[in-house]
Coordinates of C-alpha atoms and ligand atoms in Angstrom, one line a residue:
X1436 CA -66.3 -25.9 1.4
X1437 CA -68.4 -24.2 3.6
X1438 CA -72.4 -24.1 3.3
X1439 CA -73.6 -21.4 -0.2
X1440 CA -74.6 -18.3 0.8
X1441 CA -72.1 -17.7 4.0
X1442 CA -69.5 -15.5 4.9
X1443 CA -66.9 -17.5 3.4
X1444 CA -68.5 -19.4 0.9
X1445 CA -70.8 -16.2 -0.7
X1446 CA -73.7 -16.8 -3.3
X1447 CA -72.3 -15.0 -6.4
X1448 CA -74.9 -13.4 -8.7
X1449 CA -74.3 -12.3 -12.3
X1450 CA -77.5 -9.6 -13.4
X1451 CA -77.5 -8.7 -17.1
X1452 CA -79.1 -5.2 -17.1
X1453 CA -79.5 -2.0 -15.0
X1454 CA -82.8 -0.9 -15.0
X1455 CA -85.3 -1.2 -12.6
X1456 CA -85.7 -5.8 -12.6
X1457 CA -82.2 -5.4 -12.0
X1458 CA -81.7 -3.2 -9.1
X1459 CA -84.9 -4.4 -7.2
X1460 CA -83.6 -8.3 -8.1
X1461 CA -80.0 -7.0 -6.8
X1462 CA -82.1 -5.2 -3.5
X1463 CA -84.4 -8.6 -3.0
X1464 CA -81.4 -10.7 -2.7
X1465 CA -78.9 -8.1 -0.9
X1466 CA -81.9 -7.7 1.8
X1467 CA -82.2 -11.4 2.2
X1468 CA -80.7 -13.7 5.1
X1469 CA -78.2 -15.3 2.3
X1470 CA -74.9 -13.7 1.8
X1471 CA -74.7 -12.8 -1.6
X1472 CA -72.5 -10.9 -3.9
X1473 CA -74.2 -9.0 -6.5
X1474 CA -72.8 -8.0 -10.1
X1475 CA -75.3 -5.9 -12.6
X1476 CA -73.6 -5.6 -15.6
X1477 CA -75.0 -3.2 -18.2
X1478 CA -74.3 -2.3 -22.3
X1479 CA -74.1 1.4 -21.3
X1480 CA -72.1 3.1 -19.9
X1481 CA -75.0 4.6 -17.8
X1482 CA -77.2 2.3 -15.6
X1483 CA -81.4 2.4 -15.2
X1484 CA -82.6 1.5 -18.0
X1485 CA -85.7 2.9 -19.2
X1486 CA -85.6 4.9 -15.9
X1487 CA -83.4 6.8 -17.8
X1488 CA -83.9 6.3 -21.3
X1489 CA -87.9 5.2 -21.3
X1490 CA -89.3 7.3 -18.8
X1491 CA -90.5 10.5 -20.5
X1492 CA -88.7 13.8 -19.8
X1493 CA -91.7 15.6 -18.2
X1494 CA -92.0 13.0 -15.3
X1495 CA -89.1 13.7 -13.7
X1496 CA -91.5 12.2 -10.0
X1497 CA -91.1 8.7 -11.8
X1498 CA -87.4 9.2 -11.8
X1499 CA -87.2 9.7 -8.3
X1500 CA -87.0 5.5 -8.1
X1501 CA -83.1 6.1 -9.1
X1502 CA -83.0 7.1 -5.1
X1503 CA -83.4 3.7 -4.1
X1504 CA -81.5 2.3 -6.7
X1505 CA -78.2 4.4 -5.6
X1506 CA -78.8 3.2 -1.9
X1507 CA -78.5 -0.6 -3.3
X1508 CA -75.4 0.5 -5.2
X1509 CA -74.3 1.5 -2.3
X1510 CA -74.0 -2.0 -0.6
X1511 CA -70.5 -3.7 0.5
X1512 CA -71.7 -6.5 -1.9
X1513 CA -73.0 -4.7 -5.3
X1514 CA -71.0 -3.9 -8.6
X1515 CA -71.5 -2.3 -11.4
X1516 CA -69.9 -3.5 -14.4
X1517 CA -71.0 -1.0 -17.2
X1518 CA -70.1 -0.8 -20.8
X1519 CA -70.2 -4.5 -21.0
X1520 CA -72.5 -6.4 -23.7
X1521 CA -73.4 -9.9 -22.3
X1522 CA -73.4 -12.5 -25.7
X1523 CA -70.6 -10.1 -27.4
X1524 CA -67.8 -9.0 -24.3
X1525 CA -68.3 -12.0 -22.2
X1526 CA -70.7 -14.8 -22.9
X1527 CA -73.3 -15.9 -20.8
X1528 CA -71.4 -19.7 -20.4
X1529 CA -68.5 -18.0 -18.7
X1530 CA -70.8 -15.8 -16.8
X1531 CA -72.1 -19.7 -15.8
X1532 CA -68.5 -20.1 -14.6
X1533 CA -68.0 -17.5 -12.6
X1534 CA -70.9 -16.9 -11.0
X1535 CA -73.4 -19.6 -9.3
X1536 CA -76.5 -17.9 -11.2
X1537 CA -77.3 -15.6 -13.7
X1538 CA -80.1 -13.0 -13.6
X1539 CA -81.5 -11.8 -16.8
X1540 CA -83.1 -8.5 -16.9
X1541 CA -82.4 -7.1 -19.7
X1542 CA -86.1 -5.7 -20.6
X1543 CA -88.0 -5.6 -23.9
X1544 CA -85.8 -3.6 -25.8
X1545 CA -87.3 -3.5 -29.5
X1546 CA -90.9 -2.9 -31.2
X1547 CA -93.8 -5.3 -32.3
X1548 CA -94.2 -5.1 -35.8
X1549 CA -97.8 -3.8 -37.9
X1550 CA -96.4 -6.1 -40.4
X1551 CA -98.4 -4.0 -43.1
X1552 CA -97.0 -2.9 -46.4
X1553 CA -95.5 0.1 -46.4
X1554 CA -94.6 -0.1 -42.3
X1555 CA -90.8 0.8 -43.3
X1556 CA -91.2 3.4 -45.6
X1557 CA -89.4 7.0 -44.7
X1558 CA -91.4 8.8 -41.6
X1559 CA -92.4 6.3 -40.5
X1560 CA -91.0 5.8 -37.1
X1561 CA -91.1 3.1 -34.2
X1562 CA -92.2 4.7 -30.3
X1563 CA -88.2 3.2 -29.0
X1564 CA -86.4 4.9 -31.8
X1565 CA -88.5 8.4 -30.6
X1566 CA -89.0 7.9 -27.2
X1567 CA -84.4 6.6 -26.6
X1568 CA -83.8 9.6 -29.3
X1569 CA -85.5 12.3 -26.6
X1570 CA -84.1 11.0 -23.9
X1571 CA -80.5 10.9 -25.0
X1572 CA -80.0 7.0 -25.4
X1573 CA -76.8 7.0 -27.4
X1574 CA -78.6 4.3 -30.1
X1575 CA -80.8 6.3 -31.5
X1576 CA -78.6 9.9 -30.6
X1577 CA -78.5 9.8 -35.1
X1578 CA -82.3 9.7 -36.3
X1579 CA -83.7 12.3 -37.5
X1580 CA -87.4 12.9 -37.0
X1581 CA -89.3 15.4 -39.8
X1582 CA -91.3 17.7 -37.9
X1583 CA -92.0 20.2 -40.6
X1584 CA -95.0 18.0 -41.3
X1585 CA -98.6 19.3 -40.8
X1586 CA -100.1 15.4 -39.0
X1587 CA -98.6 13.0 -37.1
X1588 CA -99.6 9.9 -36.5
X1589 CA -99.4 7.6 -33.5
X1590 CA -100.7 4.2 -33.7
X1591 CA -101.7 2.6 -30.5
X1592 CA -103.3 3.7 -26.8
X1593 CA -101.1 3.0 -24.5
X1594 CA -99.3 5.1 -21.9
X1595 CA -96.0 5.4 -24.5
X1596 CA -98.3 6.6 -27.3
X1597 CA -99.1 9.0 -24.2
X1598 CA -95.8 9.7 -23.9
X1599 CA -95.0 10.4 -27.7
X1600 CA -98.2 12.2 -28.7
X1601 CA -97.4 14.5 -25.5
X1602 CA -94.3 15.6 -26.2
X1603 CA -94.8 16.4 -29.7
X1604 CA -98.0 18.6 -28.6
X1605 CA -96.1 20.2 -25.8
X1606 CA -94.2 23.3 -26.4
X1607 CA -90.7 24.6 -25.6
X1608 CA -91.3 26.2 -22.7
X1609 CA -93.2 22.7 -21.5
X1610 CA -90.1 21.0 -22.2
X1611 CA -86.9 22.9 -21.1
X1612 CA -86.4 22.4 -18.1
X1613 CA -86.9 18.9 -18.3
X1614 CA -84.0 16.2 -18.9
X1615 CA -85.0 16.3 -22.5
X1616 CA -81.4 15.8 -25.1
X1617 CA -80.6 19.1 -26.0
X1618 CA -80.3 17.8 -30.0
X1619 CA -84.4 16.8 -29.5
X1620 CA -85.6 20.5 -28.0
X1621 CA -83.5 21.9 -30.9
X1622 CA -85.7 20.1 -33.6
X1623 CA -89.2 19.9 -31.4
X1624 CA -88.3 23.5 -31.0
X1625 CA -89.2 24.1 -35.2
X1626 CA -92.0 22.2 -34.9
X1627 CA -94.7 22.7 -37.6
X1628 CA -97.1 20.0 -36.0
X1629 CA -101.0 20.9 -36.6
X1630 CA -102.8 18.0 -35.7
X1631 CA -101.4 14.3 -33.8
X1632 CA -104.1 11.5 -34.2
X1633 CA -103.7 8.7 -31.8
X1634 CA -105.1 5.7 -32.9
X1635 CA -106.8 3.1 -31.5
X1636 CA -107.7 -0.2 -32.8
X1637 CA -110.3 -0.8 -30.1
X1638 CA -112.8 1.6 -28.5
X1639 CA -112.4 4.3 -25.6
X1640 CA -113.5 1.9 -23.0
X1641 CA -110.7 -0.4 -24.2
X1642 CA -107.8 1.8 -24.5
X1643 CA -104.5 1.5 -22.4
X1644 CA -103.7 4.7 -21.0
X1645 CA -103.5 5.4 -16.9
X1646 CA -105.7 8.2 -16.0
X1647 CA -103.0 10.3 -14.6
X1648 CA -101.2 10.6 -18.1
X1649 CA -104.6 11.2 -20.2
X1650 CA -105.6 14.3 -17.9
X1651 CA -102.8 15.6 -19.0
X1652 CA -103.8 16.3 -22.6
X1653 CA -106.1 18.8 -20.9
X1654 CA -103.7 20.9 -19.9
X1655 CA -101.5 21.3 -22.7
X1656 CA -100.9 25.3 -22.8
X1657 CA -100.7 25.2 -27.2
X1658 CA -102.4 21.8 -27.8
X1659 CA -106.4 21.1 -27.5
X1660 CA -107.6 17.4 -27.3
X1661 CA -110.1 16.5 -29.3
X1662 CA -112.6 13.6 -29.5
X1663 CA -115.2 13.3 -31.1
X1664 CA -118.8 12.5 -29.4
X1665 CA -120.1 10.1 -31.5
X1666 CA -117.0 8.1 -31.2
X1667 CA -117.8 7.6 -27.5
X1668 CA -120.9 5.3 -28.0
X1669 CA -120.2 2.1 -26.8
X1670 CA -122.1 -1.2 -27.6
X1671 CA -123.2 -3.0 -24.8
X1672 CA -120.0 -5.5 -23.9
X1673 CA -118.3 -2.5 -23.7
X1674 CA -121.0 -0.2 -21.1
X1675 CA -121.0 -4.1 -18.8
X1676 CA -116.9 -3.6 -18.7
X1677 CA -117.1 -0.2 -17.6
X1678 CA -120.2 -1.4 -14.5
X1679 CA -117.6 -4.2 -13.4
X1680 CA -116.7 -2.8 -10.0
X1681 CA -112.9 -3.5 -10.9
X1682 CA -112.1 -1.6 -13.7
X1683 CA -112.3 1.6 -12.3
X1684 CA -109.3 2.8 -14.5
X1685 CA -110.9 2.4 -17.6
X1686 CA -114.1 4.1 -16.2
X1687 CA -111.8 7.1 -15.4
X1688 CA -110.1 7.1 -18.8
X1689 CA -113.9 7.1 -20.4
X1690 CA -114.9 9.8 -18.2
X1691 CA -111.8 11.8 -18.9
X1692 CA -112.5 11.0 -22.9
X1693 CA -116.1 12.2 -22.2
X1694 CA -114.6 16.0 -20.8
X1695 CA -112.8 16.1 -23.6
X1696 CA -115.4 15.9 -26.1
X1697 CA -117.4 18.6 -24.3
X1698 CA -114.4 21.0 -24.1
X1699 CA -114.7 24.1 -26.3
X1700 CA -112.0 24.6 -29.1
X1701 CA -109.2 26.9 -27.5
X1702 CA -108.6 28.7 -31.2
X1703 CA -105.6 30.5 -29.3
X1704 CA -103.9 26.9 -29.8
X1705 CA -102.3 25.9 -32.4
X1706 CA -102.1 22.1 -32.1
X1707 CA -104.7 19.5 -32.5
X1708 CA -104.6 15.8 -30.8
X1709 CA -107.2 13.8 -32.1
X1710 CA -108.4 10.8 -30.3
X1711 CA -109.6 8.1 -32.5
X1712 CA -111.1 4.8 -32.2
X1713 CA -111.8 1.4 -33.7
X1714 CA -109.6 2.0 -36.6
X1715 CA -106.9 -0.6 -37.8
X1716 CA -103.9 0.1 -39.6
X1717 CA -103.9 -1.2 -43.3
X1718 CA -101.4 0.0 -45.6
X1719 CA -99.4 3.1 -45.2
X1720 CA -99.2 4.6 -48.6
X1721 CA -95.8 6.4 -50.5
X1722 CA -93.3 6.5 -52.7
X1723 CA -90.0 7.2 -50.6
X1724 CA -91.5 9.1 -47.5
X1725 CA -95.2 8.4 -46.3
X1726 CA -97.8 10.2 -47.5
X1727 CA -101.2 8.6 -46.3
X1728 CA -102.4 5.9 -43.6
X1729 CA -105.2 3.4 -44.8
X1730 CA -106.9 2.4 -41.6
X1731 CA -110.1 -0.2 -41.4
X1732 CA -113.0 0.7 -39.6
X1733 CA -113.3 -2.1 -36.9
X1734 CA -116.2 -3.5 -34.5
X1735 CA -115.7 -5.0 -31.1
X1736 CA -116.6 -8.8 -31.2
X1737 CA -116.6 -11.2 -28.0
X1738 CA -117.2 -11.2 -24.8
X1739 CA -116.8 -7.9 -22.1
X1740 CA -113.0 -7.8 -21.3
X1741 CA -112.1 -10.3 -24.1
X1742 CA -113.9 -7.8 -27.1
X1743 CA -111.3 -8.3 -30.0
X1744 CA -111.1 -6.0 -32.8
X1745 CA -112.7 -7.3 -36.4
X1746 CA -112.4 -5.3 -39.4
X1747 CA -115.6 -4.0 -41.9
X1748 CA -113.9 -3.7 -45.2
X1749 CA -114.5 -0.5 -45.0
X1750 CA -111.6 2.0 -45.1
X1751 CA -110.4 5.4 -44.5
X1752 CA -107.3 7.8 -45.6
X1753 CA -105.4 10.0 -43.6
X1754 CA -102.9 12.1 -44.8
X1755 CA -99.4 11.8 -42.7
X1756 CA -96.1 13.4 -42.7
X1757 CA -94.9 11.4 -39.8
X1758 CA -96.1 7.9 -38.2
X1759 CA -95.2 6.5 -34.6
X1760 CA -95.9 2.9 -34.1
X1761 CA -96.6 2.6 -30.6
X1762 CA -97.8 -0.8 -30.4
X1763 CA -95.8 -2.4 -27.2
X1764 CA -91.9 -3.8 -27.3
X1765 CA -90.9 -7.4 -27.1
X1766 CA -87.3 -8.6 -26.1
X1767 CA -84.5 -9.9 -28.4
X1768 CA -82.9 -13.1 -27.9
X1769 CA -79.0 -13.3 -26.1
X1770 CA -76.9 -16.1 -27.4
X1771 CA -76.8 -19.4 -24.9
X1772 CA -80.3 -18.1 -23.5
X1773 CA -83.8 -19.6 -24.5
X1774 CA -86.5 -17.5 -26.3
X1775 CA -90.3 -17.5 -26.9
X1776 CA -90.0 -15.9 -30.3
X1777 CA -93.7 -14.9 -30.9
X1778 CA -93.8 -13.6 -27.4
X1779 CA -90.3 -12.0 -27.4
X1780 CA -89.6 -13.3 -23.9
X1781 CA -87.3 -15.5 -22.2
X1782 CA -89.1 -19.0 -21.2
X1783 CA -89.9 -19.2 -17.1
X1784 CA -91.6 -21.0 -14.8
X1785 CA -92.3 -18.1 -12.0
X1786 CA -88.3 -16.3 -13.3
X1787 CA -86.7 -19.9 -13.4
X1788 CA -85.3 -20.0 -16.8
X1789 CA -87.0 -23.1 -19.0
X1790 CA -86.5 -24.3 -22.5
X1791 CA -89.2 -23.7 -24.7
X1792 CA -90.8 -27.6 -23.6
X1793 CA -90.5 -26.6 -20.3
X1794 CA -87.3 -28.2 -18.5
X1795 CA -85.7 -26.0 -16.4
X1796 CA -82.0 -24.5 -17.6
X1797 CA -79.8 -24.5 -14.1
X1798 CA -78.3 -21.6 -12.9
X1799 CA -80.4 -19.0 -15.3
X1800 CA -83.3 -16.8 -14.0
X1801 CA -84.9 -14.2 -15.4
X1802 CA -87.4 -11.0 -14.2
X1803 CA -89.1 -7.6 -15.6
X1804 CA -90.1 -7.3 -19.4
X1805 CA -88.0 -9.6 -20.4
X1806 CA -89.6 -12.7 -18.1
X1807 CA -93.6 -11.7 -18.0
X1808 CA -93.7 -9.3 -20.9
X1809 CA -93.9 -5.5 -21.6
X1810 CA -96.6 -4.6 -19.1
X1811 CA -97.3 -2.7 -16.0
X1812 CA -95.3 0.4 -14.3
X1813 CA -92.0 0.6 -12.4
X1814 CA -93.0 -1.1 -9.4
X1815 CA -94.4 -3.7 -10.8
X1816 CA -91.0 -5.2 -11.7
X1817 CA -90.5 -4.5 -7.8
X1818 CA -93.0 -8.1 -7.1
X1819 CA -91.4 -9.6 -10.2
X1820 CA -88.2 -9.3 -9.4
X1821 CA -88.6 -10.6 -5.7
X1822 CA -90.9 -13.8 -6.6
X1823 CA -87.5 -14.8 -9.0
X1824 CA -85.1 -14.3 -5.9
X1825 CA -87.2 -16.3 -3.9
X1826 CA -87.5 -19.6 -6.2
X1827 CA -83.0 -18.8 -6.7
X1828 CA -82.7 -18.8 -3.1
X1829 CA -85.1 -21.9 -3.0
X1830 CA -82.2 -23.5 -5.2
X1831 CA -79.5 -23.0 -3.0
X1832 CA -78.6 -26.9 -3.1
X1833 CA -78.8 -27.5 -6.5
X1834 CA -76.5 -24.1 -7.3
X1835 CA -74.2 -25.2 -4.9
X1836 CA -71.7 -27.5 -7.6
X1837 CA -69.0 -27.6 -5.2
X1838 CA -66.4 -25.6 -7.2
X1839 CA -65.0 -22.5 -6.5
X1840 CA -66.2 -19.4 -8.3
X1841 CA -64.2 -15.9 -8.4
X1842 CA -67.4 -13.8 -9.6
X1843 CA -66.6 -9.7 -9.7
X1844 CA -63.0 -10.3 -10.1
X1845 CA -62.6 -12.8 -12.6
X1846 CA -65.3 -10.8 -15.5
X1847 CA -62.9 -8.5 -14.5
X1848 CA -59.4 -10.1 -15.6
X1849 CA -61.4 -11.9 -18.9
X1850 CA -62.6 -7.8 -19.6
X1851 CA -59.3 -6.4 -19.6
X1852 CA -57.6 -9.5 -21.3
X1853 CA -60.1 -8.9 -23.9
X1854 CA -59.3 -4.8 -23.5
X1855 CA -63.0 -4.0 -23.0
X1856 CA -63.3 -0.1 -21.4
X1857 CA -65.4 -1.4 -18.3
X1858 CA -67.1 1.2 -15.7
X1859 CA -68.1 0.8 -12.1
X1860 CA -70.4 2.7 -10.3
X1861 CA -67.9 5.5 -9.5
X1862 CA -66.9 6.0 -12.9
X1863 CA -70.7 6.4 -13.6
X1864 CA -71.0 9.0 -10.3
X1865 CA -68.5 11.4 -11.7
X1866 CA -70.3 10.9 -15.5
X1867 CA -74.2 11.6 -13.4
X1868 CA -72.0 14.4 -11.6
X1869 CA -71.1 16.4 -14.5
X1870 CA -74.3 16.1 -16.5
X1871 CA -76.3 17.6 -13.2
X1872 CA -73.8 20.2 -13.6
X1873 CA -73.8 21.0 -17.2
X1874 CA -78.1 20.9 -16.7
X1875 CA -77.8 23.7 -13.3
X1876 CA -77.1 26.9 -15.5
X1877 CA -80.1 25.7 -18.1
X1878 CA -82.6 25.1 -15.3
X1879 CA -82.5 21.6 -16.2
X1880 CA -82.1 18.2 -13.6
X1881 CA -78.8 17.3 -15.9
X1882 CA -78.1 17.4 -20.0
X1883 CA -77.6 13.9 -20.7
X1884 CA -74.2 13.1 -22.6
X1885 CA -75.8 11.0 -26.1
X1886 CA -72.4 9.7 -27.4
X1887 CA -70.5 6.7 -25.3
X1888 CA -67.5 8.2 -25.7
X1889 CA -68.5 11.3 -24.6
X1890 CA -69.7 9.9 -21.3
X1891 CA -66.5 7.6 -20.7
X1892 CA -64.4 10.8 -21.8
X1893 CA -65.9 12.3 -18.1
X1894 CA -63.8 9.7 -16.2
X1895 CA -60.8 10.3 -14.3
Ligands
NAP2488 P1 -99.5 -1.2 -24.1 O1 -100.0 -0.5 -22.9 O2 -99.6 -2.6 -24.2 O3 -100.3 -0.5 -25.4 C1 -100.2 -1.0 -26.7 C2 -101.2 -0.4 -27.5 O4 -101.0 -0.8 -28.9 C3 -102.6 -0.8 -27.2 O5 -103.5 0.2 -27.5 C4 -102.9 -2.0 -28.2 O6 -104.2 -2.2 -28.5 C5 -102.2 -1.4 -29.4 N1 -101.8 -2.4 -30.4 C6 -101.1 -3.6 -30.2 N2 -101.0 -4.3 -31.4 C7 -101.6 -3.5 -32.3 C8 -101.8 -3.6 -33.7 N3 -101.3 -4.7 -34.4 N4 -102.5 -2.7 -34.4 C9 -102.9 -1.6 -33.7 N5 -102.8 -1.4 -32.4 C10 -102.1 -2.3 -31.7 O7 -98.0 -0.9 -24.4 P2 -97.1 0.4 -24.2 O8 -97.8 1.7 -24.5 O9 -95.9 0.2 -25.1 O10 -96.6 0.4 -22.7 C11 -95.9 -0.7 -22.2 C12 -96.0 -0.7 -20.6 O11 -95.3 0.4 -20.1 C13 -97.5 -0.5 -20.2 O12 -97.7 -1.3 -19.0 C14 -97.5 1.0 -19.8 O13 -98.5 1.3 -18.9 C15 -96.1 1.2 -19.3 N6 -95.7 2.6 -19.3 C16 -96.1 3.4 -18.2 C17 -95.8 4.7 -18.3 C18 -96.2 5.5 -17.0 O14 -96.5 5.0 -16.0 N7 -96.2 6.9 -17.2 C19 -95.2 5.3 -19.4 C20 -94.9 4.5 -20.5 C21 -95.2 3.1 -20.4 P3 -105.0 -3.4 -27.9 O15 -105.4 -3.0 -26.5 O16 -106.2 -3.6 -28.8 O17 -104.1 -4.6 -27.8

């Protein structure tokens, strides 16, 4: 047979999910000088990931990455195969047979746990459930989120506490013309929010929000931020991190923290988002639904950058209708793959699938959340994604076994043997088509369809 990764002998590529890993793994390797054949196969009918269901409704600009990711579906070489659940449709040892290498990207797709009694309770809620249930992911299209509550609480500083605690201060006019799921504006629409506390376990030189999303708060038109002054001093570990030349963004998000603390109550508003620090969740106290959140008053201890939180003994109580845990995601094992369990990741040395001792699996790779961890933006997975094509095209030899593979077209004849509805990117086109179309007359960018059968309904 002729040489892997030519004309007639093309490097066949199996990618397990759609979001952004995937389609910039799919670009790296349909830009490179290799002649491959790329197949992303996603669980949903709709591909992007959390570009579509992660990204918050009001940053449509963030969306705008979807652009590129059409132009790469666009290639000679790329498939979609959507509506297809790798470890349950087709398993990822027949995706070994026909395809020379498989490309995990399936992201980080569940929460870390408090682990503190009374985390499961009623109202109390994790950031995916709220964040896929906004934005139409048809998993969590069900839940029901109380809003008659007076407080809400949203553990954690990151930018998706950002997210959450923003679109519960925001009101209806803030929201409707955004991709937000109809069913969400409904019940954000009756509202009885008074005051969301975002909690941080660490100070306000340690918290994990980007600037851009924290200035934000100060613009809410019915929402005022609110931080206290005295919770701004910071020991001196904590004043040395915010000198180092380097860490400019948490200088920006303490400056921003600082406005807010000098900003006069708007008493025209009638929402409150507290900003609160060094406090770590306890308990959360209730019989059936949650009534109050126990939280430890903490110190910083260590060294500048590498301060950990230590708790005092001494606690406080806050009242709470509604909880968000908002404490990062970690990924869930597929069957035939390797898995870090504490860390929620797949085992790799630079994207080359290992075991958990460290000998590398053949033929498996891996990039995005799911290889390095829940961190960084969009474009991040962008570097990610390219350093595991470049050790798979490094491998060329060792992938090349000598037999002939079938890729695209023989997932194909196992799906419909097994009767499995799949969907290529045309079938997704006319399902984007008519949501854009169902969004025009409400001023929206689409309405998403929540159900899957809604969404396969669409095709012709
Ligand atoms: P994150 O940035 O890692 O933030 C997690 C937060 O949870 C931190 O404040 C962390 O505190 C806290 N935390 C962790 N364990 C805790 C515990 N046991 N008790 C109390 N607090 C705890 O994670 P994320 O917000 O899920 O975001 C994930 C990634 O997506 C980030 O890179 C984020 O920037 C990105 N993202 C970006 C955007 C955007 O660009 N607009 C939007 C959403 C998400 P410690 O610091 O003390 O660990």
């Amino acid at each position: 047979m002729t040489k892997l990764g030519t004309d007639d002998n093309p490097l066949l590529i199996a990618i397990v999910g759609s979001g952004p890993s995937g389609f910039y793994a799919a670009e790296a390797l349909i830009k490179s000088d290799v002649k491959a054949n790329v197949d992303i196969i996603e669980r949903l009918p709709s591909p992007y990931g959390l570009v579509r269901s992660g990204v918050a409704p009001d940053h449509q600009k963030l969306k705008q990455a979807i652009n590129l990711y059409k132009t790469i579906a666009g290639a000679p070489d790329f498939n979609l195969i959507a509506n297809v659940t790798v470890g349950k449709d087709i398993s990822v040892e027949e995706l070994c047979k026909t395809h020379h290498a498989v490309i995990f990207t399936c992201g980080a797709e569940t929460d870390r746990k408090l682990d503190i009694p009374g985390e499961d309770l009623r109202g109390s809620h994790t950031a995916t459930e709220f964040v896929g249930w906004y934005n139409g992911h048809p998993d969590y299209r069900e839940l029901e989120f109380d809003l008659s509550q007076d407080v809400a609480v949203i553990i954690g500083q990151g930018n998706v506490a950002a997210d959450v605690s923003r679109i519960l201060s925001k009101t209806v006019d803030e929201l409707k013309h955004t991709d937000i799921a109809q069913h969400a504006l409904d019940v954000l629409a009756e509202s009885k929010l008074k005051e969301i506390h975002v909690i941080g376990r660490r100070g306000p030189a340690q918290a994990k929000f980007t600037p851009k999303e924290l200035r934000e708060f100060g613009k809410l038109s019915d929402c005022n931020p609110i931080i206290l002054e005295q919770d701004l001093v910071l020991n001196n570990e904590s004043k040395k991190e915010l000198e180092e030349k380097g860490n400019i963004i948490n200088k920006k998000i303490y400056g921003l923290f600082s406005d807010f603390s000098k900003y006069e109550l708007d008493s025209n508003k009638s929402k409150k988002c507290f900003f609160r620090f060094l406090l770590g969740p306890k308990e959360i106290i209730g019989n059936t639904n949650i009534e109050k959140l126990v939280l430890e008053k903490n110190v910083l201890s260590g060294e500048p950058f590498k301060q950990s939180a230590k708790g005092t003994n001494e606690t406080i109580e806050i009242d709470v209708g509604i909880l968000f845990r908002s404490i990062g995601y970690r990924g869930i094992p597929i069957t035939g793959v390797p898995f870090h369990k504490n860390w929620g990741t797949i085992p790799n040395e630079k994207g080359r699938v290992t075991e958990n001792d460290g000998a590398v699996v053949n033929q498996l790779y891996t990039a995005g959340w799911i290889k390095r961890g829940p961190s960084g933006i969009i474009g991040t997975n962008r570097a990610c994604s390219s350093e595991t094509i470049q050790c798979l095209l490094s491998d060329l030899e060792k992938l090349d076994t000598g037999t002939k593979k079938h890729g695209a077209s023989e997932i194909y004849s196992k799906l419909d043997n097994k009767n499995i509805r799949h969907v290529n990117f045309d079938e997704w086109s006319q399902i984007d088509t008519k949501e854009i179309e169902i969004g025009e007359p409400k001023g929206k960018p689409r309405e998403k369809y929540t159900y899957i059968e809604e969404m396969l309904s669409v095709i012709k």
